[in-house]
Amino acid sequence: MDPIESAGAGLSAGGDVFFILMGAILVFAMHSGFAFLEVGTVRHKNQVNALVKILADFAISTIAYFFVGYAVAYGVDFLVSAAELNGATEGSEYGPQGLSLVKFFFLLTFAAAIPAIISGGIAERARFWPQAMATAIIVGLVYPFFEGLVWNDNLGMQDMLEETFGAPFHDFAGSIVVHAVGGWLAFGAVLMLGRRNGRYTKEGKLVGFPPSSIPWLALGSWLLCMGWFGFNVMSAQSLESVSGLVALNSLLAMAGGIIASLVVGRNDPGFIHNGALAGLVAVCAGSDLMHPLGSLVVGAVAGALFVVMFEACQRRFKIDDVLGVWPLHGLCGLWGGIAAGIFGLTELGGLGGVSFLSQLVGSFAGVVYAGIAGFAVYGLLKAVVGIRLSAEEEHRGADLSIHQIGANPETEVSPGR
């Protein structure tokens, strides 16, 4: 390779490293959105716990994914010299300038979103350390197993679907791999934990637990929305593959989710701010294929679906999913995976290369797998160590019971102490 070609290759690799790193940072920032969305939704006595859980879960996820999960998904480990990791040794498989390392960082932020999703469903009554154990199991084994099936063609699943239905299962940015899997894992966790004390009367009537702060809830939604453009657009993982279509589709789906939840949710701010997220969840799978008008429809359906199913969960099914993560991520993610096989078709203005049947099979395979895994992981922990706070601890609040401090310590100290 002559000096000009070498310089060009180095510039290309460096550009990709920087591009993926910026994506990783944007998705990492989304975790603050998960935290503040939960802080604003839970009652005041559980705000500190929401903040600590999300940050601690990210650290545990990093360790679990570094030592186990990434190898399960992609067959790559990092137990080699730093020179080889950085691509400085001849024949290194890790890519020039640490390309594989920023890819790990980027994909870690996706993996760590799983416990962040679950956290919102189990809020206000889950014990801390059993949830930390669940995070390690899920990010180390459960999530990367399915991730590898879809994004690395492990066990030949994608080849089988392509041979059977004419196209592999398409999930560009994780409507199924991340969101539906996270939502259905949360579904098992929520049912294993049971309802919060006092949430329903003896007659089964819903008792309102108002959110502690609409501004914090709104901030969480805004942070997630902004970071989502890293989540979706930078799933291309190279400058050469980046597409403005993904950005516009994400934007239109978000707008559709907001408008639909605004109308169906009758101006409720909680529904509106989560409606934006519903649209973004649904568009992930087909954001690189669909026409923007198709994305608008997909987002609008997701926004309405979230409102209807959140109400049904709380009132009809009496499932105490605090932030509504099962309808938001589990059901809207499922819709997004299927919708990619509809609005990704050339007949509906998409780019094609997808099969409706592959999308249907792949989407339901993801939610069935995650649903079973959720009951298995949390059922095992419930039997072995227990996963729920005592009635007294729950009444006192997770902040004081687990962390021995409230959200506003100065105002909560009695005068004269």
Short mmCIF file of C-alpha atoms in Angstrom, two decimals:
data_model
loop_
_atom_site.label_atom_id
_atom_site.label_comp_id
_atom_site.label_asym_id
_atom_site.label_seq_id
_atom_site.Cartn_x
_atom_site.Cartn_y
_atom_site.Cartn_z
CA MET A 1 0.00 0.00 0.00
CA ASP A 2 1.49 3.35 -1.03
CA PRO A 3 1.59 6.31 1.40
CA ILE A 4 -1.51 7.97 -0.11
CA GLU A 5 -3.57 4.77 0.11
CA SER A 6 -2.29 4.17 3.63
CA ALA A 7 -3.27 7.69 4.70
CA GLY A 8 -6.71 7.27 3.13
CA ALA A 9 -7.28 3.95 4.91
CA GLY A 10 -6.19 5.49 8.21
CA LEU A 11 -8.52 8.44 7.72
CA SER A 12 -11.43 6.12 6.90
CA ALA A 13 -10.78 3.95 9.95
CA GLY A 14 -10.38 6.98 12.18
CA GLY A 15 -13.63 8.44 10.87
CA ASP A 16 -15.48 5.21 11.63
CA VAL A 17 -13.97 5.05 15.12
CA PHE A 18 -15.08 8.61 15.84
CA PHE A 19 -18.53 8.04 14.27
CA ILE A 20 -19.26 4.94 16.34
CA LEU A 21 -17.83 6.56 19.48
CA MET A 22 -20.23 9.50 19.09
CA GLY A 23 -23.07 7.02 18.67
CA ALA A 24 -22.03 5.20 21.82
CA ILE A 25 -21.92 8.47 23.77
CA LEU A 26 -25.38 9.47 22.51
CA VAL A 27 -26.89 6.12 23.52
CA PHE A 28 -25.02 6.24 26.84
CA ALA A 29 -26.68 9.62 27.41
CA MET A 30 -30.05 7.94 26.86
CA HIS A 31 -29.53 6.11 30.14
CA SER A 32 -29.89 9.42 31.95
CA GLY A 33 -33.23 9.65 30.13
CA PHE A 34 -34.27 6.26 31.48
CA ALA A 35 -33.27 7.47 34.95
CA PHE A 36 -35.17 10.76 34.89
CA LEU A 37 -38.23 9.24 33.23
CA GLU A 38 -38.41 6.85 36.18
CA VAL A 39 -37.60 9.58 38.72
CA GLY A 40 -40.53 11.66 37.50
CA THR A 41 -42.97 8.75 37.33
CA VAL A 42 -42.38 7.08 40.71
CA ARG A 43 -43.44 8.55 44.03
CA HIS A 44 -41.04 10.90 45.81
CA LYS A 45 -39.89 8.25 48.28
CA ASN A 46 -38.46 6.16 45.44
CA GLN A 47 -36.58 8.78 43.39
CA VAL A 48 -33.08 8.10 44.73
CA ASN A 49 -33.50 4.40 44.08
CA ALA A 50 -34.42 5.08 40.45
CA LEU A 51 -31.24 7.10 39.92
CA VAL A 52 -28.95 4.62 41.65
CA LYS A 53 -30.44 1.57 39.93
CA ILE A 54 -29.87 2.87 36.41
CA LEU A 55 -26.26 3.88 37.07
CA ALA A 56 -25.39 0.70 38.99
CA ASP A 57 -27.05 -1.46 36.36
CA PHE A 58 -24.93 0.21 33.67
CA ALA A 59 -21.74 -0.62 35.56
CA ILE A 60 -22.82 -4.24 36.13
CA SER A 61 -23.85 -4.51 32.49
CA THR A 62 -20.42 -3.27 31.39
CA ILE A 63 -18.62 -5.96 33.39
CA ALA A 64 -21.02 -8.75 32.36
CA TYR A 65 -20.93 -7.80 28.67
CA PHE A 66 -17.13 -7.32 28.64
CA PHE A 67 -16.28 -10.67 30.18
CA VAL A 68 -19.16 -12.84 28.93
CA GLY A 69 -21.93 -11.25 26.86
CA TYR A 70 -19.96 -9.92 23.89
CA ALA A 71 -18.28 -13.30 23.45
CA VAL A 72 -21.67 -15.05 23.56
CA ALA A 73 -23.07 -12.74 20.87
CA TYR A 74 -20.07 -12.27 18.59
CA GLY A 75 -17.41 -14.78 19.65
CA VAL A 76 -14.99 -11.97 20.52
CA ASP A 77 -13.16 -11.51 23.81
CA PHE A 78 -10.72 -8.83 24.96
CA LEU A 79 -8.21 -10.93 26.89
CA VAL A 80 -5.27 -10.09 24.60
CA SER A 81 -2.58 -7.44 24.66
CA ALA A 82 -3.50 -3.77 24.40
CA ALA A 83 -1.43 -3.54 21.21
CA GLU A 84 -3.54 -6.22 19.57
CA LEU A 85 -6.77 -4.69 20.84
CA ASN A 86 -5.79 -1.37 19.28
CA GLY A 87 -4.96 -3.00 15.94
CA ALA A 88 -1.27 -2.20 16.22
CA THR A 89 0.01 -5.77 15.76
CA GLU A 90 0.21 -7.45 12.39
CA GLY A 91 -2.80 -9.62 11.63
CA SER A 92 -4.90 -8.21 14.47
CA GLU A 93 -8.57 -9.12 14.22
CA TYR A 94 -9.68 -6.13 16.29
CA GLY A 95 -9.61 -3.51 13.56
CA PRO A 96 -7.36 -0.47 13.17
CA GLN A 97 -7.29 2.26 15.81
CA GLY A 98 -9.45 0.30 18.25
CA LEU A 99 -12.45 0.01 15.89
CA SER A 100 -13.68 -3.16 17.59
CA LEU A 101 -13.41 -1.47 20.98
CA VAL A 102 -15.79 1.38 20.11
CA LYS A 103 -18.14 -1.17 18.52
CA PHE A 104 -18.15 -2.95 21.87
CA PHE A 105 -18.92 0.33 23.65
CA PHE A 106 -21.74 1.08 21.21
CA LEU A 107 -23.33 -2.37 21.51
CA LEU A 108 -22.85 -2.32 25.29
CA THR A 109 -25.10 0.73 25.51
CA PHE A 110 -27.80 -1.32 23.75
CA ALA A 111 -27.31 -4.28 26.08
CA ALA A 112 -27.44 -2.05 29.17
CA ALA A 113 -30.76 -0.65 27.97
CA ILE A 114 -32.37 -3.99 28.85
CA PRO A 115 -32.06 -3.65 32.66
CA ALA A 116 -32.88 0.07 32.31
CA ILE A 117 -36.15 -0.90 30.63
CA ILE A 118 -36.91 -3.53 33.27
CA SER A 119 -36.17 -1.04 36.05
CA GLY A 120 -39.19 1.07 35.17
CA GLY A 121 -41.59 -1.86 35.37
CA ILE A 122 -40.41 -3.16 38.74
CA ALA A 123 -39.99 0.23 40.42
CA GLU A 124 -40.95 0.94 44.04
CA ARG A 125 -40.93 -2.63 45.38
CA ALA A 126 -37.89 -4.52 44.03
CA ARG A 127 -34.91 -5.41 46.21
CA PHE A 128 -31.63 -3.92 45.00
CA TRP A 129 -29.10 -6.75 44.98
CA PRO A 130 -31.37 -9.43 43.48
CA GLN A 131 -32.04 -7.00 40.62
CA ALA A 132 -28.29 -6.52 40.25
CA MET A 133 -27.96 -10.30 39.96
CA ALA A 134 -30.71 -10.34 37.33
CA THR A 135 -28.86 -7.65 35.38
CA ALA A 136 -25.67 -9.72 35.32
CA ILE A 137 -27.52 -12.83 34.11
CA ILE A 138 -29.55 -11.00 31.48
CA VAL A 139 -26.71 -8.92 30.01
CA GLY A 140 -24.16 -11.70 30.30
CA LEU A 141 -26.25 -14.54 28.86
CA VAL A 142 -29.92 -14.00 28.07
CA TYR A 143 -29.79 -10.89 25.88
CA PRO A 144 -26.56 -11.64 23.96
CA PHE A 145 -27.79 -15.10 22.99
CA PHE A 146 -30.70 -13.61 21.03
CA GLU A 147 -28.59 -10.66 19.90
CA GLY A 148 -26.14 -13.08 18.31
CA LEU A 149 -28.91 -14.99 16.54
CA VAL A 150 -30.14 -11.84 14.81
CA TRP A 151 -27.09 -9.60 14.40
CA ASN A 152 -24.37 -12.24 14.00
CA ASP A 153 -26.35 -15.10 12.39
CA ASN A 154 -25.39 -17.47 15.19
CA LEU A 155 -26.77 -21.01 14.81
CA GLY A 156 -27.77 -20.16 11.23
CA MET A 157 -31.15 -18.67 12.19
CA GLN A 158 -30.98 -15.88 9.63
CA ASP A 159 -29.90 -18.26 6.86
CA MET A 160 -32.82 -20.53 7.70
CA LEU A 161 -35.32 -17.66 7.55
CA GLU A 162 -33.88 -16.41 4.27
CA GLU A 163 -34.03 -19.86 2.74
CA THR A 164 -37.60 -20.41 3.95
CA PHE A 165 -39.17 -16.98 3.39
CA GLY A 166 -36.88 -15.27 0.91
CA ALA A 167 -35.24 -12.76 3.26
CA PRO A 168 -33.59 -12.78 6.70
CA PHE A 169 -35.20 -11.19 9.74
CA HIS A 170 -34.51 -7.46 9.57
CA ASP A 171 -34.04 -5.45 12.76
CA PHE A 172 -31.80 -2.52 11.91
CA ALA A 173 -31.69 -0.83 15.32
CA GLY A 174 -33.41 -3.17 17.73
CA SER A 175 -37.21 -2.91 17.85
CA ILE A 176 -37.15 -6.61 18.72
CA VAL A 177 -33.56 -7.33 19.78
CA VAL A 178 -33.49 -4.53 22.35
CA HIS A 179 -36.96 -3.13 23.02
CA ALA A 180 -39.27 -6.10 22.66
CA VAL A 181 -36.80 -8.37 24.44
CA GLY A 182 -36.45 -5.83 27.26
CA GLY A 183 -40.20 -5.30 27.48
CA TRP A 184 -41.06 -8.98 27.62
CA LEU A 185 -38.33 -9.71 30.15
CA ALA A 186 -39.91 -6.94 32.22
CA PHE A 187 -43.32 -8.56 31.81
CA GLY A 188 -42.08 -11.68 33.62
CA ALA A 189 -40.36 -9.60 36.27
CA VAL A 190 -43.46 -7.50 36.97
CA LEU A 191 -45.70 -10.56 37.35
CA MET A 192 -43.16 -12.34 39.54
CA LEU A 193 -42.93 -9.30 41.83
CA GLY A 194 -46.65 -8.68 42.10
CA ARG A 195 -48.51 -5.40 42.55
CA ARG A 196 -47.42 -2.57 44.79
CA ASN A 197 -49.15 -2.52 48.16
CA GLY A 198 -52.25 -0.35 48.06
CA ARG A 199 -52.36 -0.14 44.25
CA TYR A 200 -55.74 -1.89 44.17
CA THR A 201 -58.54 -2.06 46.70
CA LYS A 202 -59.92 -5.38 47.94
CA GLU A 203 -62.64 -4.99 45.32
CA GLY A 204 -59.98 -4.64 42.62
CA LYS A 205 -60.44 -0.92 42.00
CA LEU A 206 -57.35 0.95 40.83
CA VAL A 207 -55.92 3.43 43.35
CA GLY A 208 -54.14 6.39 41.76
CA PHE A 209 -50.44 6.78 42.54
CA PRO A 210 -49.65 10.18 40.98
CA PRO A 211 -46.16 10.76 39.53
CA SER A 212 -43.79 12.77 41.68
CA SER A 213 -42.65 15.22 38.99
CA ILE A 214 -43.94 15.89 35.48
CA PRO A 215 -40.88 18.09 34.69
CA TRP A 216 -38.47 15.25 35.56
CA LEU A 217 -40.59 12.84 33.54
CA ALA A 218 -40.53 15.24 30.59
CA LEU A 219 -36.77 15.72 30.87
CA GLY A 220 -36.31 11.96 30.74
CA SER A 221 -38.37 11.76 27.57
CA TRP A 222 -36.45 14.61 25.93
CA LEU A 223 -33.08 13.02 26.76
CA LEU A 224 -34.22 9.70 25.31
CA CYS A 225 -35.59 11.34 22.16
CA MET A 226 -32.35 13.17 21.47
CA GLY A 227 -30.14 10.18 22.15
CA TRP A 228 -32.34 8.01 19.96
CA PHE A 229 -30.87 9.55 16.82
CA GLY A 230 -27.57 7.99 17.89
CA PHE A 231 -29.38 4.76 18.64
CA ASN A 232 -30.93 4.57 15.17
CA VAL A 233 -28.75 6.54 12.75
CA MET A 234 -25.43 5.28 14.08
CA SER A 235 -26.54 1.66 13.97
CA ALA A 236 -25.02 1.89 10.49
CA GLN A 237 -21.67 1.57 12.36
CA SER A 238 -19.67 3.23 9.58
CA LEU A 239 -19.56 6.56 7.79
CA GLU A 240 -19.89 4.77 4.46
CA SER A 241 -23.21 3.18 5.48
CA VAL A 242 -24.86 6.12 7.29
CA SER A 243 -28.21 7.20 5.86
CA GLY A 244 -30.24 10.36 6.27
CA LEU A 245 -33.32 8.24 5.62
CA VAL A 246 -32.91 6.70 9.06
CA ALA A 247 -32.85 10.14 10.68
CA LEU A 248 -35.96 11.35 8.86
CA ASN A 249 -37.86 8.13 9.51
CA SER A 250 -37.02 8.37 13.21
CA LEU A 251 -38.21 11.97 13.30
CA LEU A 252 -41.52 11.22 11.55
CA ALA A 253 -42.21 8.17 13.73
CA MET A 254 -41.57 10.23 16.85
CA ALA A 255 -43.98 12.92 15.62
CA GLY A 256 -46.60 10.29 14.80
CA GLY A 257 -46.30 8.81 18.28
CA ILE A 258 -46.68 12.23 19.90
CA ILE A 259 -49.77 13.22 17.89
CA ALA A 260 -51.51 9.87 18.36
CA SER A 261 -50.87 9.77 22.11
CA LEU A 262 -51.96 13.41 22.39
CA VAL A 263 -55.33 12.57 20.83
CA VAL A 264 -55.93 9.09 22.26
CA GLY A 265 -54.49 10.04 25.64
CA ARG A 266 -56.66 13.17 25.92
CA ASN A 267 -53.77 15.61 26.51
CA ASP A 268 -52.27 13.60 29.39
CA PRO A 269 -48.59 14.69 29.67
CA GLY A 270 -47.43 11.24 30.73
CA PHE A 271 -48.95 9.66 27.65
CA ILE A 272 -47.61 12.38 25.35
CA HIS A 273 -44.03 12.12 26.53
CA ASN A 274 -44.13 8.33 26.37
CA GLY A 275 -45.90 8.46 23.01
CA ALA A 276 -42.79 9.99 21.48
CA LEU A 277 -40.81 7.03 22.78
CA ALA A 278 -43.40 4.56 21.50
CA GLY A 279 -42.97 5.89 17.97
CA LEU A 280 -39.19 5.68 18.23
CA VAL A 281 -39.31 2.14 19.62
CA ALA A 282 -41.47 0.98 16.72
CA VAL A 283 -39.43 2.56 13.93
CA CYS A 284 -36.08 1.05 14.98
CA ALA A 285 -36.45 -2.18 13.01
CA GLY A 286 -37.31 -0.69 9.63
CA SER A 287 -35.91 2.82 9.92
CA ASP A 288 -33.39 2.13 7.16
CA LEU A 289 -36.02 0.77 4.76
CA MET A 290 -39.32 2.57 5.13
CA HIS A 291 -40.62 5.66 3.38
CA PRO A 292 -41.06 8.56 5.82
CA LEU A 293 -44.85 8.40 5.36
CA GLY A 294 -44.76 4.75 6.38
CA SER A 295 -42.71 5.70 9.44
CA LEU A 296 -45.30 8.31 10.36
CA VAL A 297 -48.01 5.64 10.29
CA VAL A 298 -45.87 3.18 12.25
CA GLY A 299 -45.19 5.80 14.93
CA ALA A 300 -48.83 6.86 15.15
CA VAL A 301 -50.03 3.29 15.59
CA ALA A 302 -47.40 2.79 18.31
CA GLY A 303 -48.45 5.96 20.16
CA ALA A 304 -52.09 4.88 20.20
CA LEU A 305 -51.16 1.29 21.08
CA PHE A 306 -49.18 2.45 24.10
CA VAL A 307 -52.04 4.54 25.52
CA VAL A 308 -54.68 1.85 25.00
CA MET A 309 -52.56 -0.99 26.38
CA PHE A 310 -51.19 0.99 29.32
CA GLU A 311 -54.77 1.68 30.41
CA ALA A 312 -55.76 -1.94 29.81
CA CYS A 313 -52.80 -3.24 31.83
CA GLN A 314 -53.51 -1.04 34.82
CA ARG A 315 -57.30 -1.22 34.86
CA ARG A 316 -58.46 -4.37 33.12
CA PHE A 317 -55.56 -6.80 33.55
CA LYS A 318 -54.39 -5.27 36.86
CA ILE A 319 -50.73 -5.59 35.90
CA ASP A 320 -48.79 -3.09 38.00
CA ASP A 321 -46.17 -2.10 35.44
CA VAL A 322 -45.15 1.27 36.90
CA LEU A 323 -43.80 2.98 33.77
CA GLY A 324 -45.72 0.84 31.31
CA VAL A 325 -42.57 -0.73 29.90
CA TRP A 326 -44.36 -3.83 28.61
CA PRO A 327 -46.77 -1.87 26.40
CA LEU A 328 -44.11 0.72 25.50
CA HIS A 329 -41.17 -1.53 24.69
CA GLY A 330 -42.70 -5.02 24.57
CA LEU A 331 -45.79 -4.36 22.46
CA CYS A 332 -44.63 -1.33 20.46
CA GLY A 333 -41.36 -3.15 19.78
CA LEU A 334 -43.31 -6.18 18.55
CA TRP A 335 -45.38 -3.92 16.30
CA GLY A 336 -42.19 -2.34 14.96
CA GLY A 337 -40.65 -5.68 14.02
CA ILE A 338 -43.77 -6.73 12.14
CA ALA A 339 -44.26 -3.27 10.61
CA ALA A 340 -40.81 -3.44 8.98
CA GLY A 341 -42.16 -6.36 6.93
CA ILE A 342 -45.11 -4.24 5.80
CA PHE A 343 -43.85 -0.71 5.25
CA GLY A 344 -40.40 -1.89 4.16
CA LEU A 345 -41.90 -3.48 1.06
CA THR A 346 -41.41 -1.69 -2.25
CA GLU A 347 -45.19 -1.81 -2.84
CA LEU A 348 -45.61 0.57 0.10
CA GLY A 349 -42.73 2.85 -0.80
CA GLY A 350 -39.99 1.01 1.07
CA LEU A 351 -36.61 -0.15 -0.18
CA GLY A 352 -37.55 -3.83 -0.14
CA GLY A 353 -35.35 -6.77 0.81
CA VAL A 354 -37.68 -7.85 3.60
CA SER A 355 -40.23 -10.61 3.98
CA PHE A 356 -43.41 -10.19 6.02
CA LEU A 357 -43.27 -13.82 7.14
CA SER A 358 -39.64 -13.52 8.24
CA GLN A 359 -40.55 -10.43 10.23
CA LEU A 360 -43.52 -12.19 11.79
CA VAL A 361 -41.55 -15.29 12.76
CA GLY A 362 -38.49 -13.37 13.96
CA SER A 363 -40.56 -10.91 15.98
CA PHE A 364 -42.59 -13.56 17.78
CA ALA A 365 -39.50 -15.69 18.33
CA GLY A 366 -37.97 -12.73 20.18
CA VAL A 367 -40.93 -12.05 22.44
CA VAL A 368 -41.56 -15.73 23.24
CA TYR A 369 -37.89 -16.22 24.11
CA ALA A 370 -37.78 -13.09 26.27
CA GLY A 371 -41.08 -13.86 27.98
CA ILE A 372 -39.93 -17.33 28.98
CA ALA A 373 -36.53 -15.99 30.06
CA GLY A 374 -38.13 -13.27 32.18
CA PHE A 375 -40.22 -15.75 34.15
CA ALA A 376 -37.24 -18.11 34.47
CA VAL A 377 -34.71 -15.53 35.72
CA TYR A 378 -36.99 -13.73 38.13
CA GLY A 379 -38.75 -16.92 39.21
CA LEU A 380 -35.39 -18.48 40.10
CA LEU A 381 -34.25 -15.39 42.02
CA LYS A 382 -37.59 -15.18 43.80
CA ALA A 383 -37.26 -18.77 44.96
CA VAL A 384 -33.61 -18.56 45.97
CA VAL A 385 -33.02 -15.07 47.41
CA GLY A 386 -36.32 -13.18 47.20
CA ILE A 387 -36.86 -10.20 44.93
CA ARG A 388 -39.32 -7.98 46.77
CA LEU A 389 -39.01 -5.47 49.59
CA SER A 390 -40.94 -6.23 52.76
CA ALA A 391 -44.27 -4.47 53.27
CA GLU A 392 -42.66 -2.17 55.83
CA GLU A 393 -39.74 -1.32 53.53
CA GLU A 394 -42.07 -0.65 50.62
CA HIS A 395 -44.24 1.63 52.77
CA ARG A 396 -41.16 3.51 53.92
CA GLY A 397 -39.91 3.81 50.36
CA ALA A 398 -36.95 2.34 48.52
CA ASP A 399 -34.86 5.47 49.10
CA LEU A 400 -34.71 5.18 52.87
CA SER A 401 -35.02 1.38 52.98
CA ILE A 402 -32.18 0.70 50.54
CA HIS A 403 -30.03 3.85 50.38
CA GLN A 404 -30.76 5.46 53.78
CA ILE A 405 -31.28 8.87 52.21
CA GLY A 406 -34.10 10.69 50.47
CA ALA A 407 -34.20 12.82 47.33
CA ASN A 408 -34.06 16.10 49.31
CA PRO A 409 -31.96 15.34 52.40
CA GLU A 410 -31.74 18.91 53.74
CA THR A 411 -35.52 19.43 53.78
CA GLU A 412 -36.12 15.96 55.23
CA VAL A 413 -33.93 16.45 58.32
CA SER A 414 -35.97 17.35 61.39
CA PRO A 415 -35.27 20.84 62.86
CA GLY A 416 -32.62 20.82 65.57
CA ARG A 417 -30.89 17.65 64.37
#
